[in-house]
mmCIF file of C-alpha atoms in Angstrom:
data_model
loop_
_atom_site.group_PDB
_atom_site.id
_atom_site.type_symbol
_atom_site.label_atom_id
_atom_site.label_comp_id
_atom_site.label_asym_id
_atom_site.label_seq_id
_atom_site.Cartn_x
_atom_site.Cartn_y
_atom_site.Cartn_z
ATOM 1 C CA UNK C 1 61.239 98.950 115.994
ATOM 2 C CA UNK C 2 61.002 101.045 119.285
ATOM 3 C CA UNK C 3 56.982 99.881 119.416
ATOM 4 C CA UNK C 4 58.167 96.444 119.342
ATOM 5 C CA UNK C 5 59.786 96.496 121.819
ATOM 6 C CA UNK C 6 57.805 98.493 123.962
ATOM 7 C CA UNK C 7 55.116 96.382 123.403
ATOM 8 C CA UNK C 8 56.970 93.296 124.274
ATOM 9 C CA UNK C 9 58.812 94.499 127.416
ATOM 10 C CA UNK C 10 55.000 95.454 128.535
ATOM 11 C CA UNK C 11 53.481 92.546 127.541
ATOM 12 C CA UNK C 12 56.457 90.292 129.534
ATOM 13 C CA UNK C 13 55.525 92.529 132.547
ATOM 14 C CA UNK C 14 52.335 91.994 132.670
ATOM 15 C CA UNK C 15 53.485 87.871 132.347
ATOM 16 C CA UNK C 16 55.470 88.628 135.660
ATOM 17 C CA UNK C 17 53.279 90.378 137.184
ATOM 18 C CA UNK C 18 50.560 87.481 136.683
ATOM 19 C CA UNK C 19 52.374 84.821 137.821
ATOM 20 C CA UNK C 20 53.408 86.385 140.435
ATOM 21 C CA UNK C 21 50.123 87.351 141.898
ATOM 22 C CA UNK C 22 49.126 83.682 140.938
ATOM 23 C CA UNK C 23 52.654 82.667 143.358
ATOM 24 C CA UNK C 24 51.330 84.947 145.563
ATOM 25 C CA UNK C 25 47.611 83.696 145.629
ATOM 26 C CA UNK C 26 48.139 80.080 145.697
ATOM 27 C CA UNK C 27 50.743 80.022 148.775
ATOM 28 C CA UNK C 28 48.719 82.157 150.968
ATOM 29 C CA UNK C 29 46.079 79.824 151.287
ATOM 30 C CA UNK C 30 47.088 78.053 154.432
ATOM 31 C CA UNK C 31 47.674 74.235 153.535
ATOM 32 C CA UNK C 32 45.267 73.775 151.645
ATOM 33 C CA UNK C 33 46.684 74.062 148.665
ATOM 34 C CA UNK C 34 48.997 71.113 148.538
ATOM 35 C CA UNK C 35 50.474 69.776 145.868
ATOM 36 C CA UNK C 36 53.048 67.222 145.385
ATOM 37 C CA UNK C 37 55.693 67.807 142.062
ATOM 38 C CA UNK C 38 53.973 65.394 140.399
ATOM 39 C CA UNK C 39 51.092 67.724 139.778
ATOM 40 C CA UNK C 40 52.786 70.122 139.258
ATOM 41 C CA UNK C 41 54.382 68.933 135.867
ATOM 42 C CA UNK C 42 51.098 67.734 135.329
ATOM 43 C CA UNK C 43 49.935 71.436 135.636
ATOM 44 C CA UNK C 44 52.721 72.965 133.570
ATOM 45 C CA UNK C 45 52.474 69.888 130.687
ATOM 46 C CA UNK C 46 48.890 70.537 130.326
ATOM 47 C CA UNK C 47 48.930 74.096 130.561
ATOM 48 C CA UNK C 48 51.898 74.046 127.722
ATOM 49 C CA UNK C 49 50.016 71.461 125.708
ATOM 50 C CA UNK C 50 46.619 73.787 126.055
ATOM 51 C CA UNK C 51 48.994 76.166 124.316
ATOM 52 C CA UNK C 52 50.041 74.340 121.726
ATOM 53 C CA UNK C 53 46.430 72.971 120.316
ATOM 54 C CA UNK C 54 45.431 76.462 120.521
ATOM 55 C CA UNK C 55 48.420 77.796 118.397
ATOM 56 C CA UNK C 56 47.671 74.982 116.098
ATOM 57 C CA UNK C 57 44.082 75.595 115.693
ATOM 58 C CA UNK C 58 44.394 79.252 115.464
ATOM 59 C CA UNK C 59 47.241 78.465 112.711
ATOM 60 C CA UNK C 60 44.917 76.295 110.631
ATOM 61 C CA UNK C 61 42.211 78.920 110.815
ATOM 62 C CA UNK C 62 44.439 81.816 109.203
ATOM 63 C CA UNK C 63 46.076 78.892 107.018
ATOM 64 C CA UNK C 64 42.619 78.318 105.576
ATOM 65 C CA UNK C 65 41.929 81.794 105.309
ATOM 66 C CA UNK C 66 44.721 82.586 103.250
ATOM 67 C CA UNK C 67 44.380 79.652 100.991
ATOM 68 C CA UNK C 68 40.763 79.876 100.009
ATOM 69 C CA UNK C 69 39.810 77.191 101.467
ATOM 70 C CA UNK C 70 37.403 79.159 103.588
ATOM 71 C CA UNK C 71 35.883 80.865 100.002
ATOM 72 C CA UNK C 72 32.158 80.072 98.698
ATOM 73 C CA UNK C 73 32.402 77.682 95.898
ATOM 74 C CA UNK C 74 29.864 78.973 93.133
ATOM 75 C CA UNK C 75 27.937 76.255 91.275
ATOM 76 C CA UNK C 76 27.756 77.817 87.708
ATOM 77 C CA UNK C 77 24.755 75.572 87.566
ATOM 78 C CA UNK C 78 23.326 77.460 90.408
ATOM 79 C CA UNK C 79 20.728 80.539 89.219
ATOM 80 C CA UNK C 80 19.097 83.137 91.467
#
């Protein structure tokens, strides 16, 4: 249980840490880096939905794995 966590407190620091060197890097540039809110969410709904179809796919793939459905099908028909 103590790896767990360890592993997870790391793994949320290096989260901070990224975003805020990404914070950091995208409000240094002087003006021309402007944005209005509206991209923004854009930016944040496409970033979570880039997420999501990933999880999903990656989901399917293991699902399929599990399942079989990723097995050879042997003909019986089928002589080598």
């Amino acid at each position: 249980m103590r790896n767990i966590i360890l592993l997870a407190v790391s793994l949320f620091a290096l989260l901070g840490f990224s975003l805020w060197g990404v914070w950091e890097l995208w409000f240094s540039v002087d003006g021309e880096a402007v944005m209005s809110i509206h991209g923004f969410i854009a930016l944040a709904l496409g970033s979570v939905f880039t997420l999501l179809l990933g999880g999903g796919l990656m989901w399917l793939a293991f699902y399929s794995s599990k399942h079989g459905y990723d097995e050879r099908e042997i003909d019986p028909d089928d002589e080598r």
